[in-house]
Short mmCIF file of C-alpha atoms and ligand atoms in Angstrom, two decimals:
data_model
loop_
_atom_site.label_atom_id
_atom_site.label_comp_id
_atom_site.label_asym_id
_atom_site.label_seq_id
_atom_site.Cartn_x
_atom_site.Cartn_y
_atom_site.Cartn_z
CA MET B 1 -37.77 49.16 -192.85
CA LEU B 2 -35.80 47.70 -190.31
CA SER B 3 -33.62 49.95 -188.04
CA LEU B 4 -31.46 49.68 -184.91
CA ASP B 5 -31.67 52.16 -182.31
CA THR B 6 -28.59 52.12 -179.91
CA ARG B 7 -29.59 55.15 -177.73
CA PHE B 8 -29.75 52.92 -174.59
CA VAL B 9 -26.46 51.66 -174.91
CA THR B 10 -24.96 53.36 -172.11
CA GLN B 11 -21.54 51.50 -171.90
CA ALA B 12 -19.91 53.77 -174.82
CA VAL B 13 -17.79 52.01 -177.49
CA ALA B 14 -14.63 54.39 -177.40
CA ASP B 15 -13.93 55.84 -180.92
CA HIS B 16 -10.60 53.78 -181.30
CA GLU B 17 -12.19 50.77 -180.59
CA TRP B 18 -14.72 51.43 -183.19
CA GLN B 19 -12.40 52.26 -185.69
CA GLN B 20 -10.59 48.91 -185.05
CA LEU B 21 -13.79 46.92 -185.20
CA GLU B 22 -14.67 48.87 -188.48
CA THR B 23 -11.51 47.92 -190.00
CA GLN B 24 -11.62 44.47 -188.81
CA ILE B 25 -15.19 44.30 -190.22
CA ILE B 26 -14.34 45.47 -193.78
CA ALA B 27 -11.78 43.05 -194.27
CA LEU B 28 -13.96 40.13 -192.87
CA HIS B 29 -16.93 41.47 -194.95
CA GLU B 30 -14.60 40.97 -198.13
CA ALA B 31 -13.46 37.63 -196.83
CA LEU B 32 -16.84 36.56 -196.23
CA GLU B 33 -18.09 37.36 -199.72
CA GLN B 34 -14.87 35.81 -201.33
CA GLY B 35 -15.22 32.56 -199.49
CA ARG B 36 -11.94 33.08 -197.49
CA VAL B 37 -13.67 32.45 -193.95
CA PRO B 38 -13.73 29.33 -191.85
CA GLY B 39 -16.97 27.42 -193.00
CA ALA B 40 -17.12 29.00 -196.36
CA ASP B 41 -18.79 26.13 -197.74
CA PHE B 42 -21.95 27.24 -195.83
CA ARG B 43 -22.19 30.79 -197.40
CA GLY B 44 -25.38 29.77 -199.44
CA TRP B 45 -27.75 31.84 -196.79
CA ILE B 46 -26.03 35.19 -198.20
CA HIS B 47 -28.11 35.24 -201.47
CA LEU B 48 -30.72 32.63 -200.83
CA PRO B 49 -33.59 35.31 -200.82
CA SER B 50 -32.86 37.14 -204.06
CA GLN B 51 -31.88 33.66 -205.79
CA THR B 52 -34.99 31.72 -204.63
CA LEU B 53 -37.27 34.64 -205.95
CA ALA B 54 -35.47 34.56 -208.92
CA GLU B 55 -35.64 30.99 -209.36
CA GLY B 56 -39.63 31.22 -208.72
CA LEU B 57 -41.60 29.15 -205.99
CA ASP B 58 -44.09 27.31 -208.42
CA PRO B 59 -43.24 23.52 -207.15
CA LEU B 60 -43.52 24.51 -203.80
CA LEU B 61 -46.76 26.50 -203.95
CA GLU B 62 -48.24 24.04 -206.24
CA THR B 63 -47.65 21.19 -203.30
CA ALA B 64 -48.94 23.91 -200.71
CA ALA B 65 -52.21 24.72 -202.76
CA SER B 66 -53.08 21.04 -202.90
CA LEU B 67 -52.47 20.20 -199.38
CA ARG B 68 -54.36 22.94 -198.24
CA ASP B 69 -57.35 21.80 -200.15
CA GLU B 70 -56.56 17.85 -198.89
CA ILE B 71 -55.77 18.20 -195.20
CA ASP B 72 -56.96 19.82 -192.24
CA ALA B 73 -53.53 19.50 -190.32
CA LEU B 74 -50.00 19.50 -191.18
CA ILE B 75 -47.31 17.98 -188.80
CA VAL B 76 -44.03 19.45 -189.41
CA ILE B 77 -41.55 16.87 -187.98
CA GLY B 78 -38.14 18.40 -187.21
CA ILE B 79 -35.74 19.85 -184.75
CA GLY B 80 -33.25 22.77 -184.30
CA GLY B 81 -32.81 24.54 -187.46
CA SER B 82 -35.22 22.04 -188.95
CA TYR B 83 -38.47 23.23 -187.43
CA LEU B 84 -37.74 26.50 -185.08
CA GLY B 85 -37.64 29.07 -188.31
CA ALA B 86 -41.33 27.98 -189.56
CA ARG B 87 -42.69 27.93 -186.13
CA ALA B 88 -41.27 31.21 -185.20
CA ALA B 89 -42.62 32.85 -188.52
CA LEU B 90 -45.99 31.22 -188.08
CA GLU B 91 -46.60 32.42 -184.79
CA PHE B 92 -44.94 35.88 -185.56
CA CYS B 93 -47.18 36.41 -188.65
CA ARG B 94 -50.24 34.53 -187.09
CA SER B 95 -50.33 33.64 -183.32
CA PRO B 96 -49.40 31.13 -180.78
CA TYR B 97 -53.16 30.16 -180.50
CA TRP B 98 -53.91 29.99 -184.71
CA HIS B 99 -54.11 26.63 -184.82
CA LEU B 100 -57.06 26.31 -182.01
CA ARG B 101 -59.06 28.61 -184.67
CA SER B 102 -61.48 26.70 -186.88
CA ARG B 103 -60.68 25.69 -190.19
CA GLU B 104 -62.88 28.60 -191.61
CA GLN B 105 -61.33 31.05 -189.75
CA ARG B 106 -57.71 29.85 -190.59
CA GLY B 107 -58.82 29.68 -194.29
CA GLY B 108 -56.69 26.59 -194.13
CA PRO B 109 -55.05 23.56 -192.28
CA ALA B 110 -53.50 24.01 -189.11
CA VAL B 111 -50.00 23.11 -188.66
CA TYR B 112 -48.16 21.23 -185.50
CA PHE B 113 -44.97 20.78 -184.63
CA ALA B 114 -43.25 17.24 -183.86
CA GLY B 115 -39.83 15.43 -183.40
CA ASN B 116 -38.33 18.39 -181.46
CA ASP B 117 -38.14 16.36 -178.49
CA LEU B 118 -38.21 12.75 -177.30
CA SER B 119 -41.56 12.97 -175.13
CA GLY B 120 -44.12 10.19 -175.38
CA PRO B 121 -46.60 12.05 -173.79
CA ALA B 122 -46.59 14.95 -175.91
CA LEU B 123 -46.63 12.50 -179.20
CA ALA B 124 -49.50 10.62 -177.83
CA ASP B 125 -51.48 13.68 -177.19
CA LEU B 126 -50.79 15.23 -180.55
CA MET B 127 -52.01 12.07 -182.22
CA ARG B 128 -55.22 12.14 -179.70
CA VAL B 129 -55.68 15.88 -180.50
CA LEU B 130 -55.59 15.08 -184.37
CA GLU B 131 -57.89 11.81 -184.10
CA GLY B 132 -60.30 12.09 -187.17
CA GLN B 133 -58.65 14.76 -188.94
CA ARG B 134 -57.12 14.79 -192.29
CA VAL B 135 -53.15 14.75 -191.69
CA ALA B 136 -50.01 15.19 -193.81
CA LEU B 137 -46.37 14.89 -192.37
CA ASN B 138 -43.68 17.15 -193.39
CA VAL B 139 -40.50 15.34 -192.04
CA VAL B 140 -37.71 17.76 -192.44
CA SER B 141 -34.04 16.82 -191.49
CA LYS B 142 -31.00 17.96 -193.43
CA SER B 143 -28.88 15.35 -192.26
CA GLY B 144 -31.70 12.65 -192.49
CA THR B 145 -30.18 10.96 -189.22
CA THR B 146 -31.25 12.99 -186.43
CA THR B 147 -32.86 10.64 -183.71
CA GLU B 148 -35.70 13.09 -182.34
CA PRO B 149 -37.48 13.47 -185.82
CA ALA B 150 -36.78 9.83 -186.85
CA VAL B 151 -38.32 8.36 -183.94
CA ALA B 152 -41.60 10.72 -184.35
CA PHE B 153 -41.70 10.27 -188.03
CA ARG B 154 -41.81 6.23 -187.35
CA VAL B 155 -44.29 6.49 -184.86
CA LEU B 156 -46.81 8.85 -187.16
CA ARG B 157 -46.33 7.00 -190.09
CA HIS B 158 -47.42 4.08 -188.51
CA TRP B 159 -50.34 5.80 -187.00
CA LEU B 160 -51.28 7.25 -190.59
CA ALA B 161 -50.96 3.85 -192.09
CA GLN B 162 -53.79 2.26 -189.76
CA LYS B 163 -56.08 4.93 -191.06
CA MET B 164 -55.64 5.12 -194.52
CA ASP B 165 -54.50 3.06 -197.87
CA ALA B 166 -50.95 2.91 -198.81
CA GLU B 167 -51.27 5.02 -201.62
CA THR B 168 -52.93 7.83 -199.48
CA VAL B 169 -49.97 7.46 -197.02
CA ARG B 170 -47.55 7.86 -199.72
CA ARG B 171 -49.28 11.07 -200.84
CA ARG B 172 -49.86 12.68 -197.48
CA ILE B 173 -45.95 12.38 -196.70
CA ILE B 174 -43.49 15.25 -197.68
CA VAL B 175 -39.65 14.94 -196.93
CA THR B 176 -37.50 18.08 -196.76
CA THR B 177 -33.79 16.77 -196.65
CA ASP B 178 -30.46 16.57 -198.53
CA ARG B 179 -30.13 16.34 -202.27
CA GLN B 180 -28.21 12.95 -202.06
CA ARG B 181 -27.28 11.87 -198.49
CA GLY B 182 -28.87 10.46 -195.48
CA ALA B 183 -31.34 7.96 -194.52
CA LEU B 184 -34.27 10.18 -195.18
CA ARG B 185 -33.37 10.66 -198.76
CA LYS B 186 -32.98 6.89 -199.24
CA LEU B 187 -36.47 6.32 -197.84
CA ALA B 188 -37.98 9.12 -199.72
CA ASP B 189 -36.57 7.62 -203.06
CA GLU B 190 -37.75 3.94 -202.20
CA GLU B 191 -41.07 4.84 -201.06
CA GLY B 192 -41.75 7.53 -203.70
CA TYR B 193 -42.58 10.35 -201.44
CA LEU B 194 -42.49 13.84 -202.63
CA SER B 195 -39.44 15.69 -201.72
CA PHE B 196 -37.51 19.06 -201.50
CA VAL B 197 -34.09 19.74 -201.28
CA ILE B 198 -32.36 21.66 -198.52
CA PRO B 199 -29.09 23.18 -200.40
CA ASP B 200 -25.77 21.77 -199.36
CA ASP B 201 -24.32 25.23 -198.75
CA VAL B 202 -27.11 26.28 -196.19
CA GLY B 203 -26.83 25.16 -192.62
CA GLY B 204 -29.73 24.07 -190.58
CA ARG B 205 -29.86 27.38 -188.44
CA PHE B 206 -29.67 29.50 -191.57
CA SER B 207 -32.37 27.24 -193.52
CA VAL B 208 -35.61 28.95 -192.84
CA LEU B 209 -36.03 30.77 -196.23
CA THR B 210 -35.20 27.20 -197.89
CA PRO B 211 -38.15 24.38 -198.06
CA VAL B 212 -37.69 23.67 -194.79
CA GLY B 213 -39.55 27.02 -193.73
CA LEU B 214 -41.22 27.96 -197.09
CA LEU B 215 -43.14 24.94 -197.46
CA PRO B 216 -45.02 24.69 -194.22
CA LEU B 217 -45.61 28.36 -194.15
CA ALA B 218 -46.83 28.07 -197.36
CA VAL B 219 -49.46 25.52 -196.40
CA ALA B 220 -50.30 27.69 -193.43
CA GLY B 221 -51.31 30.22 -195.86
CA ILE B 222 -48.40 32.50 -194.93
CA ASP B 223 -47.01 34.70 -198.06
CA ILE B 224 -43.65 33.18 -198.51
CA ARG B 225 -42.91 35.62 -201.63
CA ALA B 226 -43.53 38.71 -199.29
CA LEU B 227 -41.22 36.70 -196.52
CA LEU B 228 -38.55 36.49 -199.20
CA GLU B 229 -38.76 40.01 -200.31
CA GLY B 230 -38.53 41.49 -196.85
CA ALA B 231 -35.27 39.25 -196.68
CA ALA B 232 -34.14 40.25 -199.94
CA SER B 233 -34.40 44.05 -199.07
CA GLN B 234 -32.17 43.45 -196.23
CA GLU B 235 -29.72 41.17 -198.38
CA GLN B 236 -29.52 44.69 -200.65
CA ALA B 237 -29.51 47.18 -197.62
CA LEU B 238 -26.62 45.19 -195.80
CA ALA B 239 -24.36 44.69 -198.75
CA ARG B 240 -21.94 47.18 -197.79
CA PRO B 241 -19.33 46.77 -194.86
CA GLU B 242 -19.18 50.48 -193.46
CA LEU B 243 -20.55 50.71 -190.06
CA ARG B 244 -22.62 53.86 -190.71
CA GLU B 245 -24.38 51.99 -193.66
CA ASN B 246 -24.72 48.51 -192.07
CA PRO B 247 -26.92 48.13 -188.98
CA ALA B 248 -26.23 44.65 -188.59
CA TYR B 249 -22.83 44.82 -188.47
CA ARG B 250 -23.01 47.89 -186.12
CA TYR B 251 -25.11 45.30 -184.04
CA ALA B 252 -22.38 42.70 -184.64
CA ALA B 253 -19.50 45.49 -183.42
CA ILE B 254 -21.57 46.59 -180.23
CA ARG B 255 -21.96 42.97 -179.15
CA GLN B 256 -18.47 42.21 -179.44
CA ALA B 257 -17.33 45.27 -177.73
CA LEU B 258 -19.74 44.47 -174.89
CA TYR B 259 -18.62 40.99 -174.64
CA ARG B 260 -14.97 42.32 -174.27
CA LYS B 261 -16.19 44.37 -171.51
CA GLY B 262 -17.81 41.36 -169.68
CA LYS B 263 -21.17 41.33 -170.91
CA THR B 264 -21.22 37.62 -171.52
CA VAL B 265 -24.95 36.97 -171.79
CA GLU B 266 -27.38 38.55 -174.07
CA ILE B 267 -31.11 38.56 -173.38
CA LEU B 268 -33.37 38.79 -176.65
CA VAL B 269 -36.21 40.59 -175.27
CA THR B 270 -40.00 40.52 -176.79
CA TYR B 271 -43.17 42.04 -175.77
CA GLU B 272 -45.33 40.30 -177.89
CA PRO B 273 -46.27 36.34 -177.23
CA SER B 274 -46.34 36.07 -180.90
CA LEU B 275 -42.43 36.84 -180.84
CA ARG B 276 -41.71 34.26 -178.29
CA MET B 277 -40.83 31.42 -180.89
CA PHE B 278 -38.76 33.93 -182.92
CA ALA B 279 -36.57 34.44 -179.71
CA GLU B 280 -36.09 30.50 -179.71
CA TRP B 281 -35.12 30.73 -183.51
CA TRP B 282 -32.56 33.38 -182.70
CA LYS B 283 -31.09 31.69 -179.63
CA GLN B 284 -30.28 28.74 -181.81
CA LEU B 285 -28.57 30.72 -184.58
CA PHE B 286 -26.63 32.64 -181.97
CA GLY B 287 -25.86 29.82 -179.54
CA GLU B 288 -24.67 27.34 -182.50
CA SER B 289 -22.81 30.22 -184.37
CA GLU B 290 -20.84 31.80 -181.48
CA GLY B 291 -20.63 29.17 -178.53
CA LYS B 292 -17.23 27.49 -179.40
CA ASP B 293 -13.68 27.50 -178.74
CA GLY B 294 -14.30 28.39 -175.17
CA LYS B 295 -15.98 31.49 -176.17
CA GLY B 296 -19.39 33.20 -176.85
CA ILE B 297 -21.88 35.56 -175.92
CA TYR B 298 -24.64 33.07 -174.04
CA PRO B 299 -28.00 33.79 -176.04
CA ALA B 300 -30.91 33.81 -173.70
CA SER B 301 -34.43 35.23 -174.09
CA ALA B 302 -37.29 37.06 -171.98
CA ALA B 303 -40.86 37.79 -172.81
CA PHE B 304 -41.97 41.13 -171.19
CA THR B 305 -43.88 42.19 -169.41
CA THR B 306 -44.24 38.67 -168.37
CA ASP B 307 -40.84 37.87 -167.11
CA LEU B 308 -40.20 41.45 -165.70
CA HIS B 309 -42.16 39.74 -162.79
CA SER B 310 -39.82 36.65 -162.43
CA LEU B 311 -36.55 37.80 -164.23
CA GLY B 312 -36.92 41.56 -163.68
CA GLN B 313 -35.07 41.31 -160.46
CA PHE B 314 -32.23 39.93 -161.46
CA ILE B 315 -31.71 42.12 -164.67
CA GLN B 316 -32.20 45.13 -162.80
CA GLU B 317 -29.60 44.48 -159.69
CA GLY B 318 -28.14 41.11 -160.40
CA TYR B 319 -24.68 40.18 -161.59
CA ARG B 320 -23.88 42.94 -164.27
CA HIS B 321 -22.96 40.43 -167.26
CA LEU B 322 -26.18 41.30 -169.19
CA PHE B 323 -27.11 43.20 -171.89
CA GLU B 324 -30.35 43.11 -173.82
CA THR B 325 -31.71 43.31 -177.36
CA VAL B 326 -35.41 44.12 -177.53
CA VAL B 327 -37.24 43.30 -181.10
CA HIS B 328 -40.05 45.50 -181.38
CA VAL B 329 -42.85 45.64 -183.61
CA ASP B 330 -44.17 49.18 -184.04
CA ASP B 331 -47.67 48.15 -184.88
CA PRO B 332 -48.31 44.61 -182.95
CA GLY B 333 -51.48 44.15 -184.85
CA GLU B 334 -55.31 44.07 -183.82
CA ASP B 335 -55.76 45.93 -180.56
CA VAL B 336 -57.95 46.19 -177.54
CA THR B 337 -58.87 49.20 -175.75
CA LEU B 338 -59.78 49.28 -172.02
CA PRO B 339 -63.59 50.41 -171.53
CA SER B 340 -64.26 53.23 -169.26
CA ASP B 341 -65.76 52.06 -165.71
CA PRO B 342 -66.05 54.88 -163.64
CA GLY B 343 -68.63 53.11 -161.08
CA VAL B 344 -65.67 50.62 -160.27
CA ASP B 345 -62.67 52.08 -158.14
CA ASP B 346 -59.86 49.55 -159.59
CA GLY B 347 -57.60 52.50 -159.99
CA LEU B 348 -57.59 52.39 -163.66
CA GLU B 349 -59.65 55.05 -164.67
CA TYR B 350 -56.83 57.20 -165.91
CA LEU B 351 -56.27 54.66 -168.51
CA ALA B 352 -59.55 54.26 -169.90
CA GLY B 353 -59.74 54.53 -173.68
CA ARG B 354 -55.97 53.44 -174.05
CA SER B 355 -55.02 50.63 -176.01
CA ILE B 356 -53.13 47.55 -174.54
CA ALA B 357 -50.43 48.34 -177.46
CA TRP B 358 -49.93 51.83 -175.75
CA ILE B 359 -49.60 50.69 -172.31
CA ASN B 360 -47.22 47.90 -173.45
CA ASP B 361 -45.16 50.42 -175.27
CA GLN B 362 -45.14 52.85 -171.96
CA ALA B 363 -43.80 49.76 -170.14
CA ARG B 364 -40.94 49.12 -172.90
CA LEU B 365 -39.84 52.61 -172.72
CA ALA B 366 -39.73 52.75 -168.90
CA THR B 367 -37.69 49.37 -168.83
CA HIS B 368 -35.17 50.46 -171.35
CA VAL B 369 -34.39 53.29 -168.98
CA ALA B 370 -34.51 51.11 -166.02
CA HIS B 371 -32.36 48.60 -167.11
CA ALA B 372 -29.58 51.34 -169.02
CA ASP B 373 -29.72 52.81 -165.29
CA GLY B 374 -29.22 49.56 -163.54
CA GLY B 375 -26.11 48.96 -165.86
CA VAL B 376 -27.80 46.70 -168.58
CA PRO B 377 -27.23 48.01 -171.92
CA ASN B 378 -30.23 47.87 -174.38
CA LEU B 379 -30.12 47.70 -178.08
CA LEU B 380 -33.65 47.80 -180.09
CA VAL B 381 -34.10 46.48 -183.25
CA ARG B 382 -37.50 47.40 -184.60
CA VAL B 383 -39.63 46.54 -187.82
CA ALA B 384 -42.87 48.10 -188.85
CA ASP B 385 -45.18 45.19 -188.09
CA ARG B 386 -46.06 41.39 -187.87
CA SER B 387 -45.91 41.09 -191.71
CA GLU B 388 -44.14 38.57 -193.78
CA ARG B 389 -41.93 41.19 -194.98
CA SER B 390 -41.02 42.56 -191.67
CA LEU B 391 -40.14 39.09 -190.51
CA GLY B 392 -38.02 38.52 -193.85
CA GLU B 393 -35.93 41.41 -192.88
CA LEU B 394 -35.44 40.20 -189.15
CA PHE B 395 -34.41 36.69 -190.40
CA TYR B 396 -31.79 38.28 -192.58
CA PHE B 397 -30.66 40.96 -190.44
CA PHE B 398 -29.81 38.63 -187.70
CA GLU B 399 -28.17 35.96 -190.06
CA ARG B 400 -25.83 38.89 -191.35
CA ALA B 401 -25.12 40.02 -187.94
CA VAL B 402 -24.35 36.19 -186.36
CA ALA B 403 -21.80 35.63 -189.35
CA MET B 404 -20.10 38.90 -188.76
CA SER B 405 -20.36 38.46 -184.93
CA GLY B 406 -18.80 35.08 -185.20
CA LEU B 407 -16.07 36.05 -187.38
CA LEU B 408 -15.01 39.15 -185.05
CA ALA B 409 -14.74 36.43 -182.30
CA GLY B 410 -12.47 34.33 -184.23
CA VAL B 411 -14.72 31.18 -184.46
CA ASN B 412 -16.17 29.47 -187.47
CA PRO B 413 -19.94 30.61 -187.41
CA PHE B 414 -21.18 27.97 -189.70
CA ASP B 415 -20.40 24.74 -188.12
CA GLN B 416 -21.51 23.03 -184.90
CA PRO B 417 -19.21 20.16 -183.65
CA GLY B 418 -20.19 20.46 -179.97
CA VAL B 419 -24.03 19.32 -180.94
CA GLU B 420 -22.43 15.86 -181.66
CA ALA B 421 -20.99 15.13 -178.27
CA TYR B 422 -24.48 14.27 -176.33
CA LYS B 423 -25.22 12.31 -179.34
CA ARG B 424 -22.40 9.81 -179.01
CA ASN B 425 -23.18 8.86 -175.63
CA MET B 426 -27.02 8.43 -176.28
CA PHE B 427 -26.39 6.31 -179.31
CA ALA B 428 -23.86 4.14 -177.00
CA LEU B 429 -26.74 3.96 -174.35
CA LEU B 430 -29.34 3.29 -176.92
CA GLY B 431 -27.06 0.04 -178.20
CA LYS B 432 -26.95 1.51 -181.64
CA PRO B 433 -24.70 -0.54 -184.05
CA GLY B 434 -21.19 0.42 -183.90
CA TYR B 435 -21.13 1.97 -180.37
CA GLU B 436 -20.50 -0.94 -178.71
CA GLU B 437 -17.33 0.14 -177.05
CA ASP B 438 -18.58 3.51 -176.27
CA ARG B 439 -21.44 1.69 -174.44
CA ARG B 440 -19.13 -0.23 -172.28
CA LYS B 441 -17.53 2.71 -171.20
CA MET B 442 -20.68 4.73 -170.42
CA MET B 443 -22.51 1.96 -168.61
CA GLU B 444 -19.01 1.54 -166.45
CA ARG B 445 -19.33 5.71 -165.81
CA LEU B 446 -23.01 5.81 -165.01
CA GLY B 447 -22.97 2.63 -163.19
CA HIS B 448 -26.48 1.51 -161.68
CA GLN B 449 -28.35 4.50 -163.45
CA ALA B 450 -27.90 3.14 -166.91
CA ARG B 451 -31.00 0.26 -167.74
O1 PA5 K 501 -27.77 24.09 -187.17
C1 PA5 K 501 -28.05 22.88 -187.18
O2 PA5 K 501 -27.24 22.19 -188.04
C2 PA5 K 501 -28.55 21.74 -186.17
O3 PA5 K 501 -28.74 22.53 -185.02
C3 PA5 K 501 -29.71 21.37 -186.91
O4 PA5 K 501 -30.66 22.17 -187.45
C4 PA5 K 501 -30.50 20.15 -186.00
O5 PA5 K 501 -29.58 19.34 -185.23
C5 PA5 K 501 -31.21 19.24 -187.03
O6 PA5 K 501 -30.82 18.66 -187.69
P1 PA5 K 501 -31.08 18.06 -188.99
O7 PA5 K 501 -31.97 19.00 -189.93
O8 PA5 K 501 -29.78 17.33 -189.67
O9 PA5 K 501 -31.77 16.91 -188.62
#
């Protein structure tokens, strides 16, 4: 079961501050539950785990089962909330190298991701890697209009069409989008693609437990029921607002207390490569939810011990605006033991017989103390293992926490108006119909750089 350890939070939260935060949290919790908060239309994530389990997963599991028989590779086309959760889950429960294993070792198709950038070389390379394999596409976009996935989808659809008949292409494309709106919904209906719906009341970064994440994960053979059960256990565990009973709200309260004391950057720290993409999911969740109205804790991430050899100096002694949240799995999985080699003087014999997990954990404990001593408060969120259930707990815990943290900061945690600013400029430069005046202004500002 997930737990929060605050013993390395050296910058104490005064009793009166804690009481004030708790009073605010109790009121905000009630407002959140009753829909009296900004962005109230996007609270579908709150009861999503229990509701999805109650509704059942049959159509999704049936689609996944037939794809598992029929294909070697699924390409998930999406960006931001429409891909990060699935990718984080896949790497968390399997490994970053999982797609490199053979089909037999994996027991089913591999899952790849595209449409999360505008890179020609990356897309060309993906097509080269998958040449000759049986491929299906799952294009995911809530709005159905996002440029990156739309561009990749068009390229990959044409690529598939060169290899197979139209009926097979149609069967190999699955759309996950809005129930009614957007170009993707229209295309799915016109072309007869199988489609899954992203609920209206669930925003992109909160959508991992909808078909956005569940379908590709089921195709990969991930136990999505266990994932939802883990999340549902947190949905229940975090139902009370009192700080002593609610670790997600304690985490939110400590973050806001640290922020008020000048800790404006939070580093999500992981010690296993399989958790790196989880940190990317977390960054979007916290960055888009809190970074607005000139406020917000900047969400960064670091992969230790790797980054202790690049960022470690700054974290230990640089500008003191940092705090860390370590996500730790007690049992990281298959382990490797250091063999004994008394004949070789490499200074490591004292560790012979020790597991790498144990050595890694000593590094973690040493770093907690060093960073706390250096003025970097550390929070520790721990789960039992890398199972689907533990991951479900983590997903829900952080969703609950960010909602409360954003409300405490006085922002709307469920919108993302700032994401549109670059898009308007980009559409102008791309010459999208309707952006003619913006284009003229952009060309003027960029001068010779615009082509
Ligand atoms: O959280 C959000 O809503 C956004 O970051 C989206 O996830 C991202 O922009 C992708 O949007 P869409 O799913 O509409 O393509």
